Every structure is written in C-alpha cells, then in structure tokens.
Coordinates of C-alpha atoms in Angstrom, one line a residue:
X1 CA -45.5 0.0 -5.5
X2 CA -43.7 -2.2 -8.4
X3 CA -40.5 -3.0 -7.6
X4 CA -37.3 -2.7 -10.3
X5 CA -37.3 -5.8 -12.2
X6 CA -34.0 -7.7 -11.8
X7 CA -32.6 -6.8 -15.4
X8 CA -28.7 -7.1 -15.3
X9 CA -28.5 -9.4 -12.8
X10 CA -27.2 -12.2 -14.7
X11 CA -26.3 -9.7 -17.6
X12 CA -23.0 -11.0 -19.5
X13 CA -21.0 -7.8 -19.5
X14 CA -19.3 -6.9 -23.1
X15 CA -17.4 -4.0 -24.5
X16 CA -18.0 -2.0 -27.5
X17 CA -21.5 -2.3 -29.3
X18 CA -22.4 -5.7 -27.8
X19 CA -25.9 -5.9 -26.6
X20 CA -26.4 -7.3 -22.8
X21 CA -29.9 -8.7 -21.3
X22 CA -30.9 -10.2 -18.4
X23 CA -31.3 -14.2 -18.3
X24 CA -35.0 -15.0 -19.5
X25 CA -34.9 -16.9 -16.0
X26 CA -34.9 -13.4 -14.2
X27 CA -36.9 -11.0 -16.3
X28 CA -39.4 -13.0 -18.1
X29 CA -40.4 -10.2 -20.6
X30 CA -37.0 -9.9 -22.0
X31 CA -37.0 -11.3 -25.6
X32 CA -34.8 -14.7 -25.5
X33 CA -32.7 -13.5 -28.8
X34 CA -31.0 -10.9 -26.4
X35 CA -31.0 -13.0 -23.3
X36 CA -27.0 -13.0 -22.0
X37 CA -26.1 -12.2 -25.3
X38 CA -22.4 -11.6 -26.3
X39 CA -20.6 -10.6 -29.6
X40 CA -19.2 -13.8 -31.0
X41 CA -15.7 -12.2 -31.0
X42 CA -15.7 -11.6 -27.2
X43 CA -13.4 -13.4 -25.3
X44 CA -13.3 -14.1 -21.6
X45 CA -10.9 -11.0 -20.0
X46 CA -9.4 -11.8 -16.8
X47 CA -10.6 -11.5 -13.2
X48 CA -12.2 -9.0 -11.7
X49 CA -9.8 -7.3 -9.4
X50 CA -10.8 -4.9 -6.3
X51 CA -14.4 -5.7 -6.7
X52 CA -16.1 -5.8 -2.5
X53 CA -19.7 -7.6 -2.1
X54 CA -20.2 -5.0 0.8
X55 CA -18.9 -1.7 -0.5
X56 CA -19.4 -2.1 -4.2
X57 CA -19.2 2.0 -5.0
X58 CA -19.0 4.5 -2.6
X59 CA -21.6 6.7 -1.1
X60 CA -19.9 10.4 -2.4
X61 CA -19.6 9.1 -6.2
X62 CA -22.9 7.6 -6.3
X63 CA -24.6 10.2 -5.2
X64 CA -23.3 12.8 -6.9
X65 CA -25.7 15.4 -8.9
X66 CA -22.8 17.7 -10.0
X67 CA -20.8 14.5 -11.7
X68 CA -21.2 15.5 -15.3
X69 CA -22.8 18.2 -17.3
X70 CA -25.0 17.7 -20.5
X71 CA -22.2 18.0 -22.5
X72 CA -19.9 16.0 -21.0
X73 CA -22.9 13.3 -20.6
X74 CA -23.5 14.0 -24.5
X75 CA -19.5 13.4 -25.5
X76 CA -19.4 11.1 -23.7
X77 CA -22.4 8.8 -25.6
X78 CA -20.9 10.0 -29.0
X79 CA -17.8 8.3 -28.0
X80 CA -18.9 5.4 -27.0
X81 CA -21.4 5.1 -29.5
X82 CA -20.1 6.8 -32.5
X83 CA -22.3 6.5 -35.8
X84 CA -26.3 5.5 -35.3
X85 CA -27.5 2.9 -37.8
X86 CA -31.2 2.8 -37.0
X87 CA -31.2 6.8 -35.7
X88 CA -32.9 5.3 -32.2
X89 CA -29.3 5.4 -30.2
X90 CA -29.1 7.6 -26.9
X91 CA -26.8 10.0 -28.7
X92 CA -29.2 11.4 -31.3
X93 CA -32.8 10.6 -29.4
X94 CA -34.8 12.8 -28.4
X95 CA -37.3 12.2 -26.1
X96 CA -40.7 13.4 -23.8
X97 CA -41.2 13.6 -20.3
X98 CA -43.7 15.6 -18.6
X99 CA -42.6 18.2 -15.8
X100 CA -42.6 16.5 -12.1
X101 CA -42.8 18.4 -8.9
X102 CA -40.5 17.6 -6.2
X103 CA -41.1 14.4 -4.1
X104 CA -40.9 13.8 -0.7
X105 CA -40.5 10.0 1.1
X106 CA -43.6 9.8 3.0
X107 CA -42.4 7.3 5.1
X108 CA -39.1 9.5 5.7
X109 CA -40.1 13.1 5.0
X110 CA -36.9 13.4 3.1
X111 CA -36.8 14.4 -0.3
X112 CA -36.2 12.2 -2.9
X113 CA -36.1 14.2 -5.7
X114 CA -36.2 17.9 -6.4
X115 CA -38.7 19.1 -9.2
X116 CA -37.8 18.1 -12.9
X117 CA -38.3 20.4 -15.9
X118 CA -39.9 18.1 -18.4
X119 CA -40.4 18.5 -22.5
X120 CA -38.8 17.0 -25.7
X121 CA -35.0 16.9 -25.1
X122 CA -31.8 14.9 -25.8
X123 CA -31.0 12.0 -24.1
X124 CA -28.4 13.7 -22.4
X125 CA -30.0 16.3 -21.2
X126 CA -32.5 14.3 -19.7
X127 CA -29.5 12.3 -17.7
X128 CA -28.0 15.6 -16.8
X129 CA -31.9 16.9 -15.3
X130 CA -32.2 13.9 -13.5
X131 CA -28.9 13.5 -12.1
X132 CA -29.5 17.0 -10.8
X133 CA -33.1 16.7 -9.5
X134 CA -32.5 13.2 -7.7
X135 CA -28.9 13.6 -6.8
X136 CA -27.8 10.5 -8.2
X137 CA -24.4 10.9 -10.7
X138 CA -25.0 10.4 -14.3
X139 CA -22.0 8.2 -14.2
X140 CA -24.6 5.8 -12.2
X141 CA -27.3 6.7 -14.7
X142 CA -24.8 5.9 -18.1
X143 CA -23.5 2.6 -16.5
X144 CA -27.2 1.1 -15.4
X145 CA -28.9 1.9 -19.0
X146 CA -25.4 -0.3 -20.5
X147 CA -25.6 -3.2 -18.2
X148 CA -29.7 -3.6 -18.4
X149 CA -29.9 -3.2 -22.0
X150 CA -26.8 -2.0 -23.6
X151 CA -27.9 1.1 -24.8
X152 CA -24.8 3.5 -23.6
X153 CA -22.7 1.4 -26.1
X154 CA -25.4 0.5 -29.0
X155 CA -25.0 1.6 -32.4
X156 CA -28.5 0.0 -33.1
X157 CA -30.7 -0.6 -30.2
X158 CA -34.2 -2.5 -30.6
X159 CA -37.5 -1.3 -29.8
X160 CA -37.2 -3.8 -26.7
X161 CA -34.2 -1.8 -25.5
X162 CA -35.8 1.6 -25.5
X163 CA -38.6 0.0 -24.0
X164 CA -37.1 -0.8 -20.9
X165 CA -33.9 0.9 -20.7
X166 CA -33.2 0.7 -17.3
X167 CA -35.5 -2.2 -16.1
X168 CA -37.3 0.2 -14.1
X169 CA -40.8 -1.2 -13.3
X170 CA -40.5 -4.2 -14.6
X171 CA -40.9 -7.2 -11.9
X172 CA -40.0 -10.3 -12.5
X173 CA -43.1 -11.9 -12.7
X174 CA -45.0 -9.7 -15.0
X175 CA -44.4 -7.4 -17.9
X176 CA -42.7 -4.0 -17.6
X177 CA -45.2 -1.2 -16.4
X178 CA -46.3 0.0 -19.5
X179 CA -46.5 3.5 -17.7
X180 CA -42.8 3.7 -17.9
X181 CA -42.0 2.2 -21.5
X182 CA -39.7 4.4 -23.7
X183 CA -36.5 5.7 -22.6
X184 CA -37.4 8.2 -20.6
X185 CA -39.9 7.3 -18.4
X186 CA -37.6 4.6 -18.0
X187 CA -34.8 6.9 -17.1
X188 CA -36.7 9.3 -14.7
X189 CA -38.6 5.9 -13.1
X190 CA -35.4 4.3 -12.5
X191 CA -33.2 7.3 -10.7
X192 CA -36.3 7.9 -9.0
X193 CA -36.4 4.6 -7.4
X194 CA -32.6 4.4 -7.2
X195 CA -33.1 7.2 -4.4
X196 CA -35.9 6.4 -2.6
X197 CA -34.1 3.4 -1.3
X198 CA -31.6 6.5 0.7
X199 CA -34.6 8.9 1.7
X200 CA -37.3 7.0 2.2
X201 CA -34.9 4.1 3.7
X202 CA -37.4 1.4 1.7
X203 CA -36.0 -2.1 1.3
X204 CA -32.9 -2.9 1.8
X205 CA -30.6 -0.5 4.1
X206 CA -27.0 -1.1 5.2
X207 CA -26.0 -3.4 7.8
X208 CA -25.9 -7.1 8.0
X209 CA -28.0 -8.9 5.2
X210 CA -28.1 -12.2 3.2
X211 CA -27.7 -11.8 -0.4
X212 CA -28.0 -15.1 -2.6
X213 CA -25.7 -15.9 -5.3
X214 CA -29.0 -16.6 -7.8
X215 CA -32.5 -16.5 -8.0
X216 CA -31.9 -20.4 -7.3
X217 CA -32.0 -20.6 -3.8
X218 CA -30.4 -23.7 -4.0
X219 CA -27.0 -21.4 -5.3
X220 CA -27.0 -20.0 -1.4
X221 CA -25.6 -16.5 -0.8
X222 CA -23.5 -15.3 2.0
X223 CA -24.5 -12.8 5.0
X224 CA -23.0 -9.3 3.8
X225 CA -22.6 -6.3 5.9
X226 CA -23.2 -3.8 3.9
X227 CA -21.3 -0.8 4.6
X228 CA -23.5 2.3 2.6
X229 CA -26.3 3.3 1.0
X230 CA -25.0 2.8 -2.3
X231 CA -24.2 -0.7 -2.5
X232 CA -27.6 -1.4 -0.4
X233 CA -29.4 0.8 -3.5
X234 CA -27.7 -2.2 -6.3
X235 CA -28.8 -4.9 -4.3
X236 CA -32.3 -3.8 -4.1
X237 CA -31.8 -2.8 -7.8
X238 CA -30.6 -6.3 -8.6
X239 CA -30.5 -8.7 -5.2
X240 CA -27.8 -10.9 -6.1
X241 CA -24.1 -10.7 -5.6
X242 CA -21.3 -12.3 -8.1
X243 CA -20.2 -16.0 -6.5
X244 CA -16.8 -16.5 -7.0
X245 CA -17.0 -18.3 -10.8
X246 CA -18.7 -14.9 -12.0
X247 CA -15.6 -12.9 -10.7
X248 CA -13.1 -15.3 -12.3
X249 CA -14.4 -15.1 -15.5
X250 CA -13.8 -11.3 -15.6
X251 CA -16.3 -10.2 -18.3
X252 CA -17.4 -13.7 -19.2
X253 CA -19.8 -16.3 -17.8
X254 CA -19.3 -18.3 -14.8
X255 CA -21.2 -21.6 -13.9
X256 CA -24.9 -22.0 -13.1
X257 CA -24.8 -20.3 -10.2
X258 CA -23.6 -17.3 -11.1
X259 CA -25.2 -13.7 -11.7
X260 CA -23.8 -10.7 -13.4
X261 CA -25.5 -7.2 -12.3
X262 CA -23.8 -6.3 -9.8
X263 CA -20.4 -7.2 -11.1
X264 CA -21.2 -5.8 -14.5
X265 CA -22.3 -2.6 -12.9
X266 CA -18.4 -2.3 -11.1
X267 CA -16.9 -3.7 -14.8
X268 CA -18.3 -0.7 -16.6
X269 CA -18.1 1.9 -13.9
X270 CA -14.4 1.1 -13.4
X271 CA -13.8 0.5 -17.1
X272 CA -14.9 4.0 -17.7
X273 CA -14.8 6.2 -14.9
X274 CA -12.0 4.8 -12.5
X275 CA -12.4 3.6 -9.0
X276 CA -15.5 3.2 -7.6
X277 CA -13.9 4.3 -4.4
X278 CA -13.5 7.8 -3.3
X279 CA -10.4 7.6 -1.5
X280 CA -12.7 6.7 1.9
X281 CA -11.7 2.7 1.7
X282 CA -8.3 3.8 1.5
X283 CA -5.5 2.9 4.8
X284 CA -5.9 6.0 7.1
X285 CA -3.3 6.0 9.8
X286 CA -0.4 8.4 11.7
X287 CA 3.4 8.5 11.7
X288 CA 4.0 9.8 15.0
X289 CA 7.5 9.7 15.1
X290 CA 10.7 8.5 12.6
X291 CA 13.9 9.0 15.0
X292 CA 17.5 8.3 13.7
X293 CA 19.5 6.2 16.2
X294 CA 22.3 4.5 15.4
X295 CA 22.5 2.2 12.6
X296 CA 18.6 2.1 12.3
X297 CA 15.5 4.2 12.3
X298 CA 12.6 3.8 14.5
X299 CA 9.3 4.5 13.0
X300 CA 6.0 5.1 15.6
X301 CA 2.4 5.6 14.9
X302 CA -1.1 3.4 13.7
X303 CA -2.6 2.4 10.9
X304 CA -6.0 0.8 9.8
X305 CA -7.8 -0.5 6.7
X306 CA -11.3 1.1 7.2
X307 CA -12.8 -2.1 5.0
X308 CA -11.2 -5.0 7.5
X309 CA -10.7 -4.9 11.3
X310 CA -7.9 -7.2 10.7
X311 CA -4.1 -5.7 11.0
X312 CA -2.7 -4.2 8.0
X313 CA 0.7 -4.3 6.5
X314 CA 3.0 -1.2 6.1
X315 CA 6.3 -1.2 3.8
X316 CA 9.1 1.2 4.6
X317 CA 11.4 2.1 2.4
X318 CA 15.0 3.1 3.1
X319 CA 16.6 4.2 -0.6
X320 CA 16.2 1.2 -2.2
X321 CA 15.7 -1.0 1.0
X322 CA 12.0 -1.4 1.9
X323 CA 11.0 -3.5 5.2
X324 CA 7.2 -5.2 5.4
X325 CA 5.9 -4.8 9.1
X326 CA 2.7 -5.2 10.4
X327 CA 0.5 -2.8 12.9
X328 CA -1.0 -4.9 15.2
X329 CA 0.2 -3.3 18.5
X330 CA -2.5 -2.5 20.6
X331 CA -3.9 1.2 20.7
X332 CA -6.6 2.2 22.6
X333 CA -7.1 6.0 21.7
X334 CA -7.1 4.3 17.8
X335 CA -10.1 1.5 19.3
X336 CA -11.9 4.5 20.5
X337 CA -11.5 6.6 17.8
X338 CA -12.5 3.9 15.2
X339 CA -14.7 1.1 17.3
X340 CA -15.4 -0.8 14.3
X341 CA -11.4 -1.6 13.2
X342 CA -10.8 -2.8 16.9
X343 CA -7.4 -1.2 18.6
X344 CA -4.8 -3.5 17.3
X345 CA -3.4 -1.1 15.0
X346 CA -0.1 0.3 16.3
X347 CA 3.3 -0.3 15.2
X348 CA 6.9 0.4 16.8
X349 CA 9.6 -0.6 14.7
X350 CA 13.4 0.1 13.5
X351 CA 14.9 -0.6 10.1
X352 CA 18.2 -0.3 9.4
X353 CA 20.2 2.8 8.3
X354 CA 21.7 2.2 5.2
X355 CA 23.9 5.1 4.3
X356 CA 25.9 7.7 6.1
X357 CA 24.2 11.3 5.7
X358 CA 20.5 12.3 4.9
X359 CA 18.6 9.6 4.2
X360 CA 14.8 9.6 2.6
X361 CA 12.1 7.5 4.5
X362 CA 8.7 6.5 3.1
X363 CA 6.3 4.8 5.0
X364 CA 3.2 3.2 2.8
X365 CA -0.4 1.5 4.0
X366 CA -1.0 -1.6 1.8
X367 CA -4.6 -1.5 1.0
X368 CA -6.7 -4.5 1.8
X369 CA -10.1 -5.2 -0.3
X370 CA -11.5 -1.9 -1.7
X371 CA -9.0 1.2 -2.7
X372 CA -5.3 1.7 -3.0
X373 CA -2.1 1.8 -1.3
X374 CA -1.7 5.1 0.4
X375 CA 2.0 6.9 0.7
X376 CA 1.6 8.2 5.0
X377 CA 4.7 9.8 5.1
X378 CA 8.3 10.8 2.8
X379 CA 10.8 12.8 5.5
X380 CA 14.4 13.3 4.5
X381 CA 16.2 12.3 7.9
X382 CA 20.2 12.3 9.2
X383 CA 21.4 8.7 9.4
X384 CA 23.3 7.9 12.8
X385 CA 25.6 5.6 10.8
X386 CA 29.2 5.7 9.2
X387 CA 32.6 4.9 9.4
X388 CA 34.0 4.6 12.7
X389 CA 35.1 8.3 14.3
X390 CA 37.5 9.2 17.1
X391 CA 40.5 11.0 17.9
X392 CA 44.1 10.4 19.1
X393 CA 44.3 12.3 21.8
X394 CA 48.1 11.4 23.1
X395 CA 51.0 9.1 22.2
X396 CA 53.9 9.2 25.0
X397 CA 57.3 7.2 24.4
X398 CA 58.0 5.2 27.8
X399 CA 60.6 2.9 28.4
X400 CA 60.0 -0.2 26.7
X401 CA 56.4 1.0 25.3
X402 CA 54.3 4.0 24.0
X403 CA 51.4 4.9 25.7
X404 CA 48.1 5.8 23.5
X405 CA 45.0 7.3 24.7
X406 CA 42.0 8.8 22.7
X407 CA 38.7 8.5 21.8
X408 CA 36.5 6.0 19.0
X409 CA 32.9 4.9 18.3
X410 CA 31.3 3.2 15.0
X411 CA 28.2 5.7 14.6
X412 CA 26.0 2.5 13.8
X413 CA 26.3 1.3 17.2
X414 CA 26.5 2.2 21.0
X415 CA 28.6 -1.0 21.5
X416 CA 32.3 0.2 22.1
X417 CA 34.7 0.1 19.1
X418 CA 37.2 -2.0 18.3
X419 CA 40.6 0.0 17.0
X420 CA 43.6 -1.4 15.9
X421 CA 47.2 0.6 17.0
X422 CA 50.3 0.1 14.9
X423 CA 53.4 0.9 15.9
X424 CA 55.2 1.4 12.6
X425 CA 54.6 -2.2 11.2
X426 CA 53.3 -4.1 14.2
X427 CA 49.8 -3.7 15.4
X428 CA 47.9 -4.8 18.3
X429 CA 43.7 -4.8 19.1
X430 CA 42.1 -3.4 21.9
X431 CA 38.7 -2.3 22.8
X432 CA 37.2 1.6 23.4
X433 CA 35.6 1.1 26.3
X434 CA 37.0 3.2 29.1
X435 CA 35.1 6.0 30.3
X436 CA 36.0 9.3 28.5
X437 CA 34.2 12.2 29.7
X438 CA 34.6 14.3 26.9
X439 CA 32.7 13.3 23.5
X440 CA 31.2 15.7 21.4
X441 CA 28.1 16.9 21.5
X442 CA 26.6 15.2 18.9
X443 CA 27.4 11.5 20.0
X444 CA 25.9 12.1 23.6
X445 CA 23.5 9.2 22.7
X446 CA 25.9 6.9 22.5
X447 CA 27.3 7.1 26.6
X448 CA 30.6 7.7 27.8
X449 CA 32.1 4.2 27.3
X450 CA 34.1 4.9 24.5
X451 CA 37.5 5.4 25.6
X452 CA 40.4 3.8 25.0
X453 CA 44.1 4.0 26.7
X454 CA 46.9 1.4 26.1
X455 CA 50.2 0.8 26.8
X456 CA 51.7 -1.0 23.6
X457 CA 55.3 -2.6 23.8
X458 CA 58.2 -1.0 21.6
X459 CA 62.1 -0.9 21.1
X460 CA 64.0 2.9 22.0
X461 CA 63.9 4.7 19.2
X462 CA 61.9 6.5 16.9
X463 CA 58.3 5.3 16.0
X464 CA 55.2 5.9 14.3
X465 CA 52.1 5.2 16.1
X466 CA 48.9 5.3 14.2
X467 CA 45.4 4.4 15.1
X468 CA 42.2 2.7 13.4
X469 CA 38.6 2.2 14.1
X470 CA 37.6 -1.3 12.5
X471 CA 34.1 -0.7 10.8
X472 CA 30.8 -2.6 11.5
X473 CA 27.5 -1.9 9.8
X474 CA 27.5 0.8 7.1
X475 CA 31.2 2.7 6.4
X476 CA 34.1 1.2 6.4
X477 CA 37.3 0.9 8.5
X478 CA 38.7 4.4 9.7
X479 CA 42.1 6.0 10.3
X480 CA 41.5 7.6 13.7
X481 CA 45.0 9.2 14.0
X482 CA 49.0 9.0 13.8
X483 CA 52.0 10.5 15.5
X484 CA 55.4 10.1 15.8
X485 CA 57.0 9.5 19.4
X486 CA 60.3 8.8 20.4
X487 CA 60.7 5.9 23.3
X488 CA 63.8 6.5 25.6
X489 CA 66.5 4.1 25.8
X490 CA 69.9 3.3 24.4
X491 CA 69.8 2.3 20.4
X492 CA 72.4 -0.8 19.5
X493 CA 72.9 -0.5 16.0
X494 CA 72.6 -3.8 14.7
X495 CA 76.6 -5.5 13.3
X496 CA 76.2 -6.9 9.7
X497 CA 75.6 -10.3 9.1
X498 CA 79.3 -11.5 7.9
X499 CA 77.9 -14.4 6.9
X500 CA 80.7 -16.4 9.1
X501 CA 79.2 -19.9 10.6
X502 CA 78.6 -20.8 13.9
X503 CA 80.6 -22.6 16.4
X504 CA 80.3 -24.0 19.9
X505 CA 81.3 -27.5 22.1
X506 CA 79.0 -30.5 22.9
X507 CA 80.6 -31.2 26.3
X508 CA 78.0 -33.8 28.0
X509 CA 75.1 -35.8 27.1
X510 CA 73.7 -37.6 30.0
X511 CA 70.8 -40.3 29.1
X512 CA 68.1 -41.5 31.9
X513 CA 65.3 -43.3 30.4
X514 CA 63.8 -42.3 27.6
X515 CA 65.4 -38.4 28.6
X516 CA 69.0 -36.9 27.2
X517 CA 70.4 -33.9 28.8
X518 CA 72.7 -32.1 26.5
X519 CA 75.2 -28.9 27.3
X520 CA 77.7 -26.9 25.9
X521 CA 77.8 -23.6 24.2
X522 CA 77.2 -21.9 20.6
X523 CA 78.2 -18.5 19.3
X524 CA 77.2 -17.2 15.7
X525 CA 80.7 -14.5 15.2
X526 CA 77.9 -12.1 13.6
X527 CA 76.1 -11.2 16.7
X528 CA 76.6 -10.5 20.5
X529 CA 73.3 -11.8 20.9
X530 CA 72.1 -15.1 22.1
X531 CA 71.7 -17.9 19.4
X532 CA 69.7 -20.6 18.8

C-alpha cells in the first residue's frame, strides 16, 4: 500500500490567498517555485500558544461526520476564497468520482468507510459525502487540502495543486500515484487513509512513540505519548512534530531543524474553527465542601489536569480577593478513579472572609497544556465575620465600684474579645473569657468562653457605664451596651477654688550623709483635702 506522502510537513503556514508546499527535501515531486512559499507581505505572527505534541486535536472533533453540511462547507470556501481568477478554485470546481462500496479493515474487520455516492459534483459536496461516509469532520478535510497545497484559501490554484491536493499517495520517494491525481481522488484517497489508521489500527497508534523533529535524523525528536487516535492519524499523515524554533515563530519559519505540518495543521484549525479541544483536556475536579467559619472559608474537594499527572493550581476568589492554592493532597478514591493523574490531587484550604453578610465564592481549575480554565464552582455563602457582638447583661453600683457583667465575641474569631468599659470618661480593658453558658444559638461554634464580669472602681454618685467590643479582622469596633447606675455613698460637693495661696511651717531639717529629712505642715485654704 502507498503510504501519504509527507506534504505539509515543513509547510510555511500563511493566511489569506498565499500558497503553502511542502519543502522539495520532503516531497520530491513538488515543484521548487511553490516549495515553503510565502506572500512577500507576510510577517512572522507570534507564538503558537496551546499547541500539545501528544494531544494535537481531540478524538470527538476529528472524527466527526455530522461537523458541517454542504452548505456550510460551500460558505465556507466562498469566504475564504472569494472571486476565482483561473475558474479551477474549490469553490466553483466541479469534479468526478466514481461510486465506492463500503470498506472494511481487513486486518481489523472494522469499517473504514461507509459506501460513497459518486458522480460530477461540487467540491463541497464531495467534502460533505466523504466526511459522512468515512466519519472524519470536514473541518479536518478543509484544513489538510490548505496546509498541503493551499487550496481552501487560493484564489488561483495550479494544475500542481489540484493534482495533489491532499498529498494523498504521494511517497516521498516517488511521484504521486497517478491513480489519485485531481482533486477528488485526492480528496476521497486521503480521508480514506486518514481513517484507516483508527479501524484498521495500521501504523502508528497511540501510546508511547519517538517522533523526529525532521526528516534529518540528525535534528532528533523526542519520545511522545500519544494520547488518541487523532493526533496518532497526523503523525502518520506527516511523522514530524514542531521543535521548539517552529513554534516560536508562530506562522513563520524556524531554523533548520524545524518542520511545519503538524503545527500548520493546529494554526489553521484554531484560526478558523476554535479549539482543537473538546472540552475533554479541560481541569475536571469536585468541590466537596465550602463551610463558613469564622473569619475564613474552608474549601474541600480534588482536582486534576487530565493532560499532566503533576498537581494543578486552583484560584479562589472571595469578591475581589482571589487566593492561588495547589491540590496536591493525597487522594486515593481520585488515584483509583483516574490511575493515570496519580492521587495527589486533593486540596483542604481556608481563605479569608472578607465582608460581613453573604459573600460569593468561585473556585476555578487553571488549565495546564491543552484546554482552558474551568469555573468548578460559584455558591453565595454567609460570612462568619463582623464587628464584634455582645450584650450588657448587668451594671450594679457598689461601694466604691460598679460591677459589669455580659457577654462579647468578634464573629471573625473564636479567641475571646477584648471590650473596653467606661465609666462616664474613664475606661478600663479586660478580656471576655469567662464561661457564659448562655450565647445564642447561632454563635454555638464559637464555645462558651466568652464572658466577661468586672468590678471597675468609681466615686458615689451617679454614672454612666458603657461597654465596647474592640474589632479585629473585618468590622470595626462595637458599642456593646450602656446604662446608668448609681454607686452608694456619701457625695462631698466639691468648695470653689478661692484662689487663696497656700501656707504651712518648715519646722526641722535633719541632714545625715548625703540624706535630708524635712517636716512640717501645708494647708491650701481652698480644700479640706490633703495637699501636695
């Protein structure tokens, strides 16, 4: 059986109507004037972003026969190709194939194709039969015939073009199979064999293989595991991956070393049909659990890139706050559910409250290699967190003091509170630590040591007596309470100051060494009261 020649493999990829070839290094029979080939005003774009050697387009999207119908295929080619200047362009050819029954993989017994309808049709049509009858998406179909000979774009394609518009049958050491010149022979040819590396598992199959960089050996390769069918179907199409030169330059050309196929192939499918992941290499995880407690959030559960076994990163947003943590807790119903990512892929964490009230949480996977951050998880959830609460329960007037008893916490920890009492202008700091049996309900979390009871110093007389939690965390500080209390006693009224001056007698001074002993008395006429 002739293989696929390796057309496209070092194809310089190029927008708009710019023709692409192989290198003349790789498909001999290629003429040398379109050999990498780019429209002068073609500049290098920048790097190619996303792009995985091992999972290059995903199984589901490759293989998809209901991915466009004729006339979506046929827009689509007017678009991109517009007005035909030599009336040979895939969006006004028409073209011949004969009728095929179905084949079936003799080495497989799996079908390859199912039977096609031939006869003179349009382009299009032909794509949309074939896509159909092999099961392989026209997408696939459109982005093969642009990177081997620039056909889905051309506004004037050569004979050489048609000829062998999707390299199929063309090896690299002989001329194309003259069996399959003309575009469609080429096109049937080329799906065909596109699917026969699935069903009748020929060539290359996923799993660990060495692809080169080149056709120079001396370029090396890497060992790739190759994670589907799809990806194992380009490398047999074209068996070189991009080295790292051909992804830096983007659409452009990299160093000696470097081929294009493959990469080009990913450049125009993304360019024109999105991601060439289905949503499969995406983060899959759990949130198990997001639990208010106070001053934070814990957040439970696993999560896993299915591309790496590696432990991934997850950001957690709190309003405007967001927290990176990583999931590399070990889980061993997540090892056995997904032997391939390993079991370090759990996570535990807290982050910190940052309002009082309902707070929204969002918990993203970052994606790693192939596919896109995924959003787990948004829940709207009550903060434990706030200004300081409590209660005066009693202020008593005492001889010589008050006494204060009540209740305070700061919602954003289980620590006791600090409050501060006043009476009138003079205040005092204790701690809320005493046991106090009854809390309500809703602060049960935070234990019973949250108390307080104090006996704070004060003249007879009337007073005010107020209370205050001091904040910490979110809130601020809190009045808990005030009353007013009378302490027992007798009130002296203070006497005016008559602003008369002191007077008093020095009556001894006795000296011994370097000490002197002074005595005598001092009264200010104002006051009753001792002076100094």
């Amino acid at each position: 059986m002739a293989v696929l020649a390796l057309l496209g493999s070092l194809a310089v990829a190029a927008p708009a109507n710019a023709v692409v070839d192989a290198s003349a290094s790789v498909a001999a029979a290629a003429p040398a004037a379109v050999d990498t080939a780019v429209d002068s005003g073609i500049v290098k774009a920048a790097a190619v972003v996303g792009f995985n050697p091992e999972n290059i387009i995903s199984d589901s999207l490759f293989y998809d026969g209901k991915a466009m119908t004729a006339a979506e295929i046929q827009s689509f080619l007017d678009a991109k190709i517009g007005s035909c200047r030599n009336g040979k362009c895939l969006n006004v050819l028409n073209v011949s194939v004969s009728s095929r029954d179905a084949w079936v993989s003799q080495a497989t017994g799996n079908l390859v194709c199912s039977a096609l309808q031939g006869g003179t049709m349009r382009v299009s049509e032909l794509i949309y039969r074939i896509q159909v009858a092999c099961g392989v998406s026209a997408k696939v179909i459109l982005v093969t015939l642009q990177k081997e000979q620039g056909l889905t774009t051309s506004d004037a394609p050569s004979d050489w073009n048609l000829q062998a518009a999707m390299g199929a049958s063309c090896p690299d050491t002989a001329p194309c199979d003259p069996a399959y010149s003309g575009v469609g022979p080429q096109i049937v040819q080329g799906v065909r064999q596109i699917k026969i590396y699935k069903a009748g598992r020929f060539a290359m199959q996923p799993g660990v293989n060495y692809i080169g960089y080149n056709p120079n050996s001396a370029c090396g390769g890497t060992n790739l595991n190759i994670q589907n069918y799809a990806t194992a179907a380009l490398y047999n199409y074209t068996p070189y991956q991009p080295n790292a030169a051909a992804l830096a330059a983007g659409w452009g050309l990299g160093d000696g070393c470097s081929s294009y196929g493959n990469r080009n192939f990913y450049n125009y499918y993304t360019s024109w049909f999105g991601s060439t992941d289905d949503g499969s290499s995406n983060p899959i995880g759990n949130i198990e659990l997001i639990e208010s407690q106070p001053g934070k959030y814990r957040v439970t559960g696993w999560a896993l890139d299915p591309d790496v076994k590696d432990p991934i990163s997850l950001h957690i947003y709190v309003g405007g706050y967001s927290q990176a943590v990583t999931a590399d807790k070990e889980r061993s119903d997540v090892g056995a559910a997904y032997p391939g990512n390993g079991a370090f892929h759990g996570f535990d964490v807290t982050v910190p409250a940052q309002s009082s009230g309902t707070e929204s949480i969002c918990v993203y996977g970052i994606n790693v290699a192939r596919g896109s951050n995924v959003l787990f998880l948004c829940r709207d959830v009550t903060a434990k967190a706030g200004s300081p609460v409590g209660a005066v329960d009693a202020v008593e007037g005492v001889t010589g003091a008050v006494n204060v008893r009540g209740w305070a916490l700061d919602p954003d920890t289980i620590d006791p509170a600090t409050v501060h009492v006043y009476v009138d202008d003079a205040g005092a700091a204790y701690t809320a630590n005493a046991t106090y049996d009854a809390l309500p309900a809703q602060y049960a979390s935070y234990g019973k040591a949250h108390g307080y009871s104090m006996k704070v110093t004060a003249t007879p007389g009337p007073h005010t007596v107020c209370v205050y939690g001091i904040n910490s965390g979110v809130g601020a500080n809190a009045q808990l309470g005030c009353k007013t209390v009378t302490v027992p006693g007798v009130v002296v009224q203070p006497i005016p100051d008559q602003g008369r001056v002191p007077f008093g007698v020095l009556e001894a001074v006795q000296v011994s060494g370097n000490s002197a002993v002074a005595s005598g008395w001092a009264i200010d006429p104002d006051t009753a009261s001792p002076i100094s």
